[in-house]
PDB file of C-alpha atoms in Angstrom:
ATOM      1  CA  UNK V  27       0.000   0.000   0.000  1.00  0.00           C
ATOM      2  CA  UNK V  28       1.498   3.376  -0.719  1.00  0.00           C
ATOM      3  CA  UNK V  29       2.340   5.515   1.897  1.00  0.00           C
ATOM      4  CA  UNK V  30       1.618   9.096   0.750  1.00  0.00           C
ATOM      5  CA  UNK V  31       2.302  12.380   2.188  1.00  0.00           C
ATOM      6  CA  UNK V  32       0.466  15.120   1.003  1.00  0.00           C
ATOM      7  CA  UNK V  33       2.462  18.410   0.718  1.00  0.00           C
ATOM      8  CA  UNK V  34       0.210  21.696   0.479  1.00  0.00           C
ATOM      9  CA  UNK V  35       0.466  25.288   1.214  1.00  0.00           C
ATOM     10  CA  UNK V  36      -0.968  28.393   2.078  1.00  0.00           C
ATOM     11  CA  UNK V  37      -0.904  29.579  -1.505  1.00  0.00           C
ATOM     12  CA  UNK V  38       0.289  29.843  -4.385  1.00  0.00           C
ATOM     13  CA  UNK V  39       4.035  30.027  -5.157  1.00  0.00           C
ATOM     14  CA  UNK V  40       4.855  29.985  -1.405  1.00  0.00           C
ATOM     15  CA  UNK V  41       7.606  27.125  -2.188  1.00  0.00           C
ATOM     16  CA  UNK V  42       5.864  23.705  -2.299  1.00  0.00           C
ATOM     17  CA  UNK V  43       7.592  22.510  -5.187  1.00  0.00           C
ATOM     18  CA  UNK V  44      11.094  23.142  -4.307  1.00  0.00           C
ATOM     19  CA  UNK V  45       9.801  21.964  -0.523  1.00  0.00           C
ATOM     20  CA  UNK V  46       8.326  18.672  -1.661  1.00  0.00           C
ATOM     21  CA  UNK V  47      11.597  18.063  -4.154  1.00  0.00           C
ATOM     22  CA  UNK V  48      13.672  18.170  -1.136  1.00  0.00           C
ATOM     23  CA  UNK V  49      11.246  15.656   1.142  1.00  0.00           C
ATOM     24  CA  UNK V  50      11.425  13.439  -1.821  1.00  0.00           C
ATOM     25  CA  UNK V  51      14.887  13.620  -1.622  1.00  0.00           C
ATOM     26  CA  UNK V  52      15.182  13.485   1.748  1.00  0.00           C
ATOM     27  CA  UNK V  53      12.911  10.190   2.116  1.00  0.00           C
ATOM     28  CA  UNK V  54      13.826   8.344  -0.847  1.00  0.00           C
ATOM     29  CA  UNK V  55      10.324   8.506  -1.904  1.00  0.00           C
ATOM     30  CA  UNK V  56       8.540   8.747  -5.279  1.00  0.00           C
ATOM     31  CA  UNK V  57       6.404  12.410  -6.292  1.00  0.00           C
ATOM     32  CA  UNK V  58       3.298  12.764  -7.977  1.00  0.00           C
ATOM     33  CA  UNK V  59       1.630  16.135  -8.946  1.00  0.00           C
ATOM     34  CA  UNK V  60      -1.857  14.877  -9.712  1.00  0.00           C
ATOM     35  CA  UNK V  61      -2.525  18.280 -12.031  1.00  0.00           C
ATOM     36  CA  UNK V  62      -0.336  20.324 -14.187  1.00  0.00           C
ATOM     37  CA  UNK V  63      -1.774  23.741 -15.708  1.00  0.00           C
ATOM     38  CA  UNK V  64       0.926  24.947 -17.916  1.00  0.00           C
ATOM     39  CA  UNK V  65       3.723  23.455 -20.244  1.00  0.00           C
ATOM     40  CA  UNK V  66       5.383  26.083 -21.713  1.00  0.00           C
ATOM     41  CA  UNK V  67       7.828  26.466 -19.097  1.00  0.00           C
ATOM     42  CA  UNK V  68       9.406  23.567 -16.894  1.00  0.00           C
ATOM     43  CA  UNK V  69       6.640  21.931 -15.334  1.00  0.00           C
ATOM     44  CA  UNK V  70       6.885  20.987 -11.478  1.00  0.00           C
ATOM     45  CA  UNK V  71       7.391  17.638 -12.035  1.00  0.00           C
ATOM     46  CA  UNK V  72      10.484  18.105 -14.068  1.00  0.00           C
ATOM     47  CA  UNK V  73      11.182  20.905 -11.714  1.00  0.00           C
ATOM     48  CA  UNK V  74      11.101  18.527  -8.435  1.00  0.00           C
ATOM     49  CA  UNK V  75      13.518  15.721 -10.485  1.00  0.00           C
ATOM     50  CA  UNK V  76      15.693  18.018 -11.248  1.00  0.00           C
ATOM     51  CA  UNK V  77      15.913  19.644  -7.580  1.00  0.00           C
ATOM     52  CA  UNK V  78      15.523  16.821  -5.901  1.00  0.00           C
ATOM     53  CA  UNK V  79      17.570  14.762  -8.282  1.00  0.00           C
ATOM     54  CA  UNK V  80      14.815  12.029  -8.993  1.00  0.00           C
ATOM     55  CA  UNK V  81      15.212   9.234 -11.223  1.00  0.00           C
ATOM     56  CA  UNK V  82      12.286   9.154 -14.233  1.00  0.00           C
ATOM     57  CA  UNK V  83      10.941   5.601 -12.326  1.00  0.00           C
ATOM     58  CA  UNK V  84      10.808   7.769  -8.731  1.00  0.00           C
ATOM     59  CA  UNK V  85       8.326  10.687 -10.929  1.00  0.00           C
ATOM     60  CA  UNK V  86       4.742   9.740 -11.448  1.00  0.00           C
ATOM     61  CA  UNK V  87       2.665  10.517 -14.428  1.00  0.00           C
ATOM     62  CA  UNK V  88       0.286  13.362 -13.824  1.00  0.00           C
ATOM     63  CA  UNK V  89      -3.308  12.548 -14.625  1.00  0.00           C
ATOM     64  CA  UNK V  90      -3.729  15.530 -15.963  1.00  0.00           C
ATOM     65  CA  UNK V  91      -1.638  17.827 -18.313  1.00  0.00           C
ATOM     66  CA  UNK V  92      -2.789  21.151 -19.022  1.00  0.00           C
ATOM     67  CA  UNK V  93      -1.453  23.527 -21.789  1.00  0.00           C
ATOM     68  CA  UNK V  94      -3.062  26.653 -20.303  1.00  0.00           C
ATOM     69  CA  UNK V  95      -0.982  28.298 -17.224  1.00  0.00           C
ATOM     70  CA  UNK V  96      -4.410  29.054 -15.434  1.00  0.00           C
ATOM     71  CA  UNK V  97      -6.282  27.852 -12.266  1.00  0.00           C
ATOM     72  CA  UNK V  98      -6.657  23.925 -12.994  1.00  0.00           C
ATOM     73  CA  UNK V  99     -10.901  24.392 -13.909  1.00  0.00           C
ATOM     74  CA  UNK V 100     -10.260  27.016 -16.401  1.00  0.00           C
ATOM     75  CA  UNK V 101      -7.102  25.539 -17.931  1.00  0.00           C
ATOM     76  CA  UNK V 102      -9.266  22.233 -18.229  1.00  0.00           C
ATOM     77  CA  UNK V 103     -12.353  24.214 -19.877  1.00  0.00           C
ATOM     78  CA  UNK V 104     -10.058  26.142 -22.919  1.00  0.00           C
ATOM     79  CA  UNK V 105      -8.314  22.883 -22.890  1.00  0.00           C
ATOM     80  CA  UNK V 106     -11.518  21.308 -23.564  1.00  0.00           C
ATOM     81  CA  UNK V 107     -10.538  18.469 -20.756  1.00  0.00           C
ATOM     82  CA  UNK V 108     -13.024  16.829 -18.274  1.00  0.00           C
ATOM     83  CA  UNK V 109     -11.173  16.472 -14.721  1.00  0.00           C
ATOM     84  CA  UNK V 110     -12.447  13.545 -13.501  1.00  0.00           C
ATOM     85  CA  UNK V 111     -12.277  12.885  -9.565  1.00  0.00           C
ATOM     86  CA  UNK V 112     -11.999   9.336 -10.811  1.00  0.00           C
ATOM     87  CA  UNK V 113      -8.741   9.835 -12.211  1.00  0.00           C
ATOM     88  CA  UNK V 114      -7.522  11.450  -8.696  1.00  0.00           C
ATOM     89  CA  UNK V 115      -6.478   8.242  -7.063  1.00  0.00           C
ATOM     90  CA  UNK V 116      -3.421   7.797  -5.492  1.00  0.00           C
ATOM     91  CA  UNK V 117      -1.372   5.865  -7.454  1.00  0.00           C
ATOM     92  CA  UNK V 118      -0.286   2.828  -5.916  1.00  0.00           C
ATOM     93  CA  UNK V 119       3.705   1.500  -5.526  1.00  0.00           C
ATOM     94  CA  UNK V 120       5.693   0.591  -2.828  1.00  0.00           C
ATOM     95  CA  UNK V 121       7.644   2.956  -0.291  1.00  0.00           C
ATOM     96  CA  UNK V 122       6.513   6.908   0.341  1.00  0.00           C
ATOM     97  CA  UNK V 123       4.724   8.740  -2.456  1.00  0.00           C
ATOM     98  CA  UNK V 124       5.129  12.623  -2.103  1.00  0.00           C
ATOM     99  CA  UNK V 125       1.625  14.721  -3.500  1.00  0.00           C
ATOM    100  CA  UNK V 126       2.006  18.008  -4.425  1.00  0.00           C
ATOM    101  CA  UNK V 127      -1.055  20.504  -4.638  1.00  0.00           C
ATOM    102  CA  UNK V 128      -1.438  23.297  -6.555  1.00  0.00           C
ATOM    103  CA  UNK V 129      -1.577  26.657  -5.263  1.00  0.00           C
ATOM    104  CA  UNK V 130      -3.850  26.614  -1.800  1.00  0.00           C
ATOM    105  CA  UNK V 131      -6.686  24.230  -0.252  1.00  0.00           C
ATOM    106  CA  UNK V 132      -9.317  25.822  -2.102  1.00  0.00           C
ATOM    107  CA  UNK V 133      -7.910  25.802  -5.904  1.00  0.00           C
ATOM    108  CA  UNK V 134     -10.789  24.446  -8.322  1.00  0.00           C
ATOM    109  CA  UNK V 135      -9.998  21.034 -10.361  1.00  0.00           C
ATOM    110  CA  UNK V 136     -13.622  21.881 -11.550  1.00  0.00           C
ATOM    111  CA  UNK V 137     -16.730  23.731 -10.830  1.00  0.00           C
ATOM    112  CA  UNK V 138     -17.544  21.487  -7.902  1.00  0.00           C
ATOM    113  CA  UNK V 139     -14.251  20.216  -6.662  1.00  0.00           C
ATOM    114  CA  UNK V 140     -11.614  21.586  -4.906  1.00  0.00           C
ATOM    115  CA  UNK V 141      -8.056  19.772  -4.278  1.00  0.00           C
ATOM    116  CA  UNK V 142      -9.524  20.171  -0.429  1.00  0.00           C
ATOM    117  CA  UNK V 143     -12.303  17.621  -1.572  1.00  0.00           C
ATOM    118  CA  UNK V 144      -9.477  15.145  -2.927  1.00  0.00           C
ATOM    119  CA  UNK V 145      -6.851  15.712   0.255  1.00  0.00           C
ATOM    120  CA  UNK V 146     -10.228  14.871   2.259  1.00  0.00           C
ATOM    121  CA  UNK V 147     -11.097  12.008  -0.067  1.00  0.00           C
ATOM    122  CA  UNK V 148      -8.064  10.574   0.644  1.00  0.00           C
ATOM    123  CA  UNK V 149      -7.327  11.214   3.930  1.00  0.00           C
ATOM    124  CA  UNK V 150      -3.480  10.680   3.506  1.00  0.00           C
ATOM    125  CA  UNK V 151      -1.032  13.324   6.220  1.00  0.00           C
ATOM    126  CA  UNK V 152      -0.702  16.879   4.789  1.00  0.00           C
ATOM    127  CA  UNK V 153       2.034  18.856   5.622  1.00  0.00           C
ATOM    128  CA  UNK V 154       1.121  22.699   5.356  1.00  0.00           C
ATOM    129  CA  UNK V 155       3.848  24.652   3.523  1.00  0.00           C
ATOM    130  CA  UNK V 156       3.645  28.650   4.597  1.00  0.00           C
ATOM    131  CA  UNK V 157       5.840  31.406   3.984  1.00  0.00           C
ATOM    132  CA  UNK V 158       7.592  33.523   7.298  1.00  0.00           C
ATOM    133  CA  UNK V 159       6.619  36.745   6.081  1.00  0.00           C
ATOM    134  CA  UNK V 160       3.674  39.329   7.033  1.00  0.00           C
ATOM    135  CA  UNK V 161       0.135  37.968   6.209  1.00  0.00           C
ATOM    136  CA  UNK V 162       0.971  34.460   6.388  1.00  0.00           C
ATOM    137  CA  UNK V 163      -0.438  33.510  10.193  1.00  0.00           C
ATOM    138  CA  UNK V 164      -4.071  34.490   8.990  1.00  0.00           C
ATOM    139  CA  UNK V 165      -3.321  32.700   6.009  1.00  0.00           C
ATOM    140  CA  UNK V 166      -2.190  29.322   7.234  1.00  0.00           C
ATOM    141  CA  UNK V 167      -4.475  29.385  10.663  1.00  0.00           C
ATOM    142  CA  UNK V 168      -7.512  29.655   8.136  1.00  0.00           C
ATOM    143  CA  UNK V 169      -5.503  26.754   6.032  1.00  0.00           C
ATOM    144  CA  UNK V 170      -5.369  24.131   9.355  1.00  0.00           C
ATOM    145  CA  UNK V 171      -8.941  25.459  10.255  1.00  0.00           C
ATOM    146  CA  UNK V 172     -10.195  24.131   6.367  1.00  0.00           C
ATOM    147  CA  UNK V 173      -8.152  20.852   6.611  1.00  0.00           C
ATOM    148  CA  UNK V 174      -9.163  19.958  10.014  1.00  0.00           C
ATOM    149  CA  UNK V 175     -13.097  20.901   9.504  1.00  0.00           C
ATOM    150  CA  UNK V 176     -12.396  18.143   6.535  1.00  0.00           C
ATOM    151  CA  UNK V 177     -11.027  15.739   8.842  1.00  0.00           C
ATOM    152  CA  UNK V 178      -7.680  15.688   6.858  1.00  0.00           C
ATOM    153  CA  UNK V 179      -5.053  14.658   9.225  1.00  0.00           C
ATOM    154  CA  UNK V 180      -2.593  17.420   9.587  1.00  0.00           C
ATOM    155  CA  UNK V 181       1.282  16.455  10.366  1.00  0.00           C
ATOM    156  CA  UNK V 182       2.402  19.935  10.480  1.00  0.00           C
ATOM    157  CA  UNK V 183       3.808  23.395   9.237  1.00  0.00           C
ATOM    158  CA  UNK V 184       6.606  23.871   7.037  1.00  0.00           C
ATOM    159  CA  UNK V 185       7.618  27.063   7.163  1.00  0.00           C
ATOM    160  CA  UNK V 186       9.521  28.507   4.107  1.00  0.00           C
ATOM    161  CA  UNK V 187      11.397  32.005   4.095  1.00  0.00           C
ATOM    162  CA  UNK V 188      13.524  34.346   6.626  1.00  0.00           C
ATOM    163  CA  UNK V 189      13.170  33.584  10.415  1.00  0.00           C
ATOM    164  CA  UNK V 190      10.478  34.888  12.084  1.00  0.00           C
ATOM    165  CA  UNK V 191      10.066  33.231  15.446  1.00  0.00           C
ATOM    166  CA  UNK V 192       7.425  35.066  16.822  1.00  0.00           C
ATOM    167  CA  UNK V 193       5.341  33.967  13.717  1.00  0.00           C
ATOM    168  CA  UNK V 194       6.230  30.728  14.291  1.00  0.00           C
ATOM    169  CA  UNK V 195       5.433  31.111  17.613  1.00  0.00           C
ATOM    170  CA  UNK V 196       2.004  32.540  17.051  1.00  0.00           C
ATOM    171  CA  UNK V 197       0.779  29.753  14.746  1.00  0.00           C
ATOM    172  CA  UNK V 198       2.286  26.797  16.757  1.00  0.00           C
ATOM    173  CA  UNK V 199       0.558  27.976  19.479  1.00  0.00           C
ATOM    174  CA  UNK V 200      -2.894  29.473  18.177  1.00  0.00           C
ATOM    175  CA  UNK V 201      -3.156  26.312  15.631  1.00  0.00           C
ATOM    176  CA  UNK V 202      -2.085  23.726  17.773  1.00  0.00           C
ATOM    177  CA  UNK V 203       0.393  22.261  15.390  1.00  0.00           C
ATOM    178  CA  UNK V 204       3.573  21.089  14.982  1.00  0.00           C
ATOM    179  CA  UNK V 205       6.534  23.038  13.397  1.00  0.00           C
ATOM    180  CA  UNK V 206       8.123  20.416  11.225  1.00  0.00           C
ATOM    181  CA  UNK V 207      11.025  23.155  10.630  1.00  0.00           C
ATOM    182  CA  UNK V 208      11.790  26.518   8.358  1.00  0.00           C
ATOM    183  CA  UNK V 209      13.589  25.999   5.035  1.00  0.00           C
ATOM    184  CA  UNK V 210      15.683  29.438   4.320  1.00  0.00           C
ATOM    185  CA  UNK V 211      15.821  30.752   0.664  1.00  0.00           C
ATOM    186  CA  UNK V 212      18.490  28.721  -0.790  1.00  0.00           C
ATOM    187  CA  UNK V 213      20.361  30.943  -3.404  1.00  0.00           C
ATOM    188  CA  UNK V 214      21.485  29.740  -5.833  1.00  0.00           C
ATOM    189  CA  UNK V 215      19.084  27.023  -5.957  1.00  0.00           C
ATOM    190  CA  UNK V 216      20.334  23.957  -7.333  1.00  0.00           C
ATOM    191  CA  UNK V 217      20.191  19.939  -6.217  1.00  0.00           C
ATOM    192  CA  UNK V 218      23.348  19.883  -4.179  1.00  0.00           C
ATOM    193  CA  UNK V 219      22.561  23.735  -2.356  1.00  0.00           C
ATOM    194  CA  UNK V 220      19.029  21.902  -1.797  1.00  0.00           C
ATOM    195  CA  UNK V 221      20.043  18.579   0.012  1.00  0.00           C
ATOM    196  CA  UNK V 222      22.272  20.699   2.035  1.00  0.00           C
ATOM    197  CA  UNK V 223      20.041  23.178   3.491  1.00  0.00           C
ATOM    198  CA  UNK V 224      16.891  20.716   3.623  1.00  0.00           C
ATOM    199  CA  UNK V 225      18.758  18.292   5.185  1.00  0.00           C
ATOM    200  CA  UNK V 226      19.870  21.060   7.648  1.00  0.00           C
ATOM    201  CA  UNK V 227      16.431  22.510   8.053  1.00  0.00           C
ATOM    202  CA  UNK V 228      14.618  19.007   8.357  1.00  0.00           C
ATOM    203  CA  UNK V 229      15.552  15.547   9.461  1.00  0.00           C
ATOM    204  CA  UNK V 230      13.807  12.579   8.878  1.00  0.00           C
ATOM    205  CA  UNK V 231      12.486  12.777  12.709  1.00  0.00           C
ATOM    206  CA  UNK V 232      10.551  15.724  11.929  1.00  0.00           C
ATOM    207  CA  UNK V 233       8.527  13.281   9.663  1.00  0.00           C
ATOM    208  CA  UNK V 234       8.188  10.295  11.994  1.00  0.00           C
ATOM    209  CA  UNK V 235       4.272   9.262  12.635  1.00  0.00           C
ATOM    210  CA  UNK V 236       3.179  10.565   9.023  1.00  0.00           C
ATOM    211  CA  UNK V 237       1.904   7.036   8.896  1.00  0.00           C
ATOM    212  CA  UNK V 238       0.464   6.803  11.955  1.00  0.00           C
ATOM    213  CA  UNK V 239      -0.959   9.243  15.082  1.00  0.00           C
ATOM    214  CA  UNK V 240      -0.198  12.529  14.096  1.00  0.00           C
ATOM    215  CA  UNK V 241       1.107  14.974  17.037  1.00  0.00           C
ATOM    216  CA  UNK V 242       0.323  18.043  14.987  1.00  0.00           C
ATOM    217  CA  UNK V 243      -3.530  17.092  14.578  1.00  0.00           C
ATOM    218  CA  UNK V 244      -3.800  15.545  18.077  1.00  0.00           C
ATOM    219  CA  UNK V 245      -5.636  17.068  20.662  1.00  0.00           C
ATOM    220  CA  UNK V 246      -6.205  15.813  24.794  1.00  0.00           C
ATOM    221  CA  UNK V 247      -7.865  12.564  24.029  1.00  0.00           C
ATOM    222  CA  UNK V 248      -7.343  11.740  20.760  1.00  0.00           C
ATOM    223  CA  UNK V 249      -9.754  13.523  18.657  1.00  0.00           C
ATOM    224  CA  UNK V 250      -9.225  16.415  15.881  1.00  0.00           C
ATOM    225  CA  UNK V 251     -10.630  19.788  15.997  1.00  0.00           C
ATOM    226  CA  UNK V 252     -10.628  22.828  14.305  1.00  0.00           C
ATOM    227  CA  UNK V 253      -7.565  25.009  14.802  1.00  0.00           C
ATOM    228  CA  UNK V 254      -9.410  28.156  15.953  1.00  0.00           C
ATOM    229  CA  UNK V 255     -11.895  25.955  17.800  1.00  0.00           C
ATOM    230  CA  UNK V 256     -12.761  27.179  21.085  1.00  0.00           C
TER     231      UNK V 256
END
């Protein structure tokens, strides 16, 4: 049975493709980006090989490829493509499978599915990928609320950016979640300068109990709640 982690974030380009090329990396696991919208530039896929210096065999087809560079419904409409939830399901190999989202919880696949409906579908751990800098605690408090309301099980924040510790601080404590750890900007970025300062920023610890009780959705006996819950 695959064991997938889910890698999302608080928005778009806040840094889940370089973040989930580096897990990859660091695990020895496989990575899957379910949806692409856009091919005229390097797509994330080839993007997260090349960072995380993946073999072709460790980089899963997407289901969907989409020409247009646009939110994944409306790429799919002038594309003239039917997403199909059917299609959605995690793809099944041995080891760790790494998912990557697009953009935040709430991104449209079409006009009645979010990737939030698929990450609840699926139920696999999510790690929350949020940037240090001003506007991000409403931002990813709002993002654990929506994943927890869903029941998604939530391993924790990875924070991605300049240190801000009373940020951190803040949504550790308001969210009741678990800082996995902050990856700096890495310039330049390349594989090598990425396996150094992932491996620096994270260690395979931080990801210990993805696959089973997860201390950043746990609450006093067991049961998850909403972040901002009373």
């Amino acid at each position: 049975m695959t064991r997938a982690l889910v890698v999302t974030g608080t928005d778009t380009g806040v840094g889940k493709t370089v973040f989930a090329a580096g897990l990859a990396s660091l695990l020895g696991a496989s990575y899957w980006k379910p949806v692409q919208a856009g091919l005229g530039e390097e797509t994330d896929s080839e993007t997260a090989a090349r960072l995380g210096g993946l073999a072709a065999g460790r980089v899963m087809p997407e289901a969907y490829r989409l020409r247009t560079p646009a939110s994944p419904h409306l790429a799919a409409r002038i594309d003239g493509i039917a997403i199909e939830p059917e299609r959605l399901a995690i793809p099944r190999l041995p080891g760790t499978l790494v998912i990557e989202g697009a953009g935040g919880l709430m991104v449209p696949l079409t006009s009645s599915l979010t990737y939030l409906d698929v990450f609840a579908r699926w139920r696999a751990p999510a790690i929350l990928c949020a940037r240090t800098r001003l506007g991000t605690i409403n931002h990813t408090l709002l993002s654990l609320d929506a994943l927890r309301r869903r029941a998604v099980p939530v391993l924790g924040v990875a924070f991605i950016g300049e240190d801000e510790p009373e940020t951190v601080a803040i949504i550790a404590r308001m969210g009741r979640v678990r800082v996995l750890g902050r990856l700096p900007i890495i310039e330049p970025l390349g594989p090598e300068a990425l396996r150094r300062g992932f491996g620096s920023a994270f260690g395979r610890e931080a990801f210990e109990g993805a696959f089973g009780e997860t201390p950043g959705n746990a609450t006093p006996g067991g049961a998850a709640r909403s972040a901002l819950a009373p």
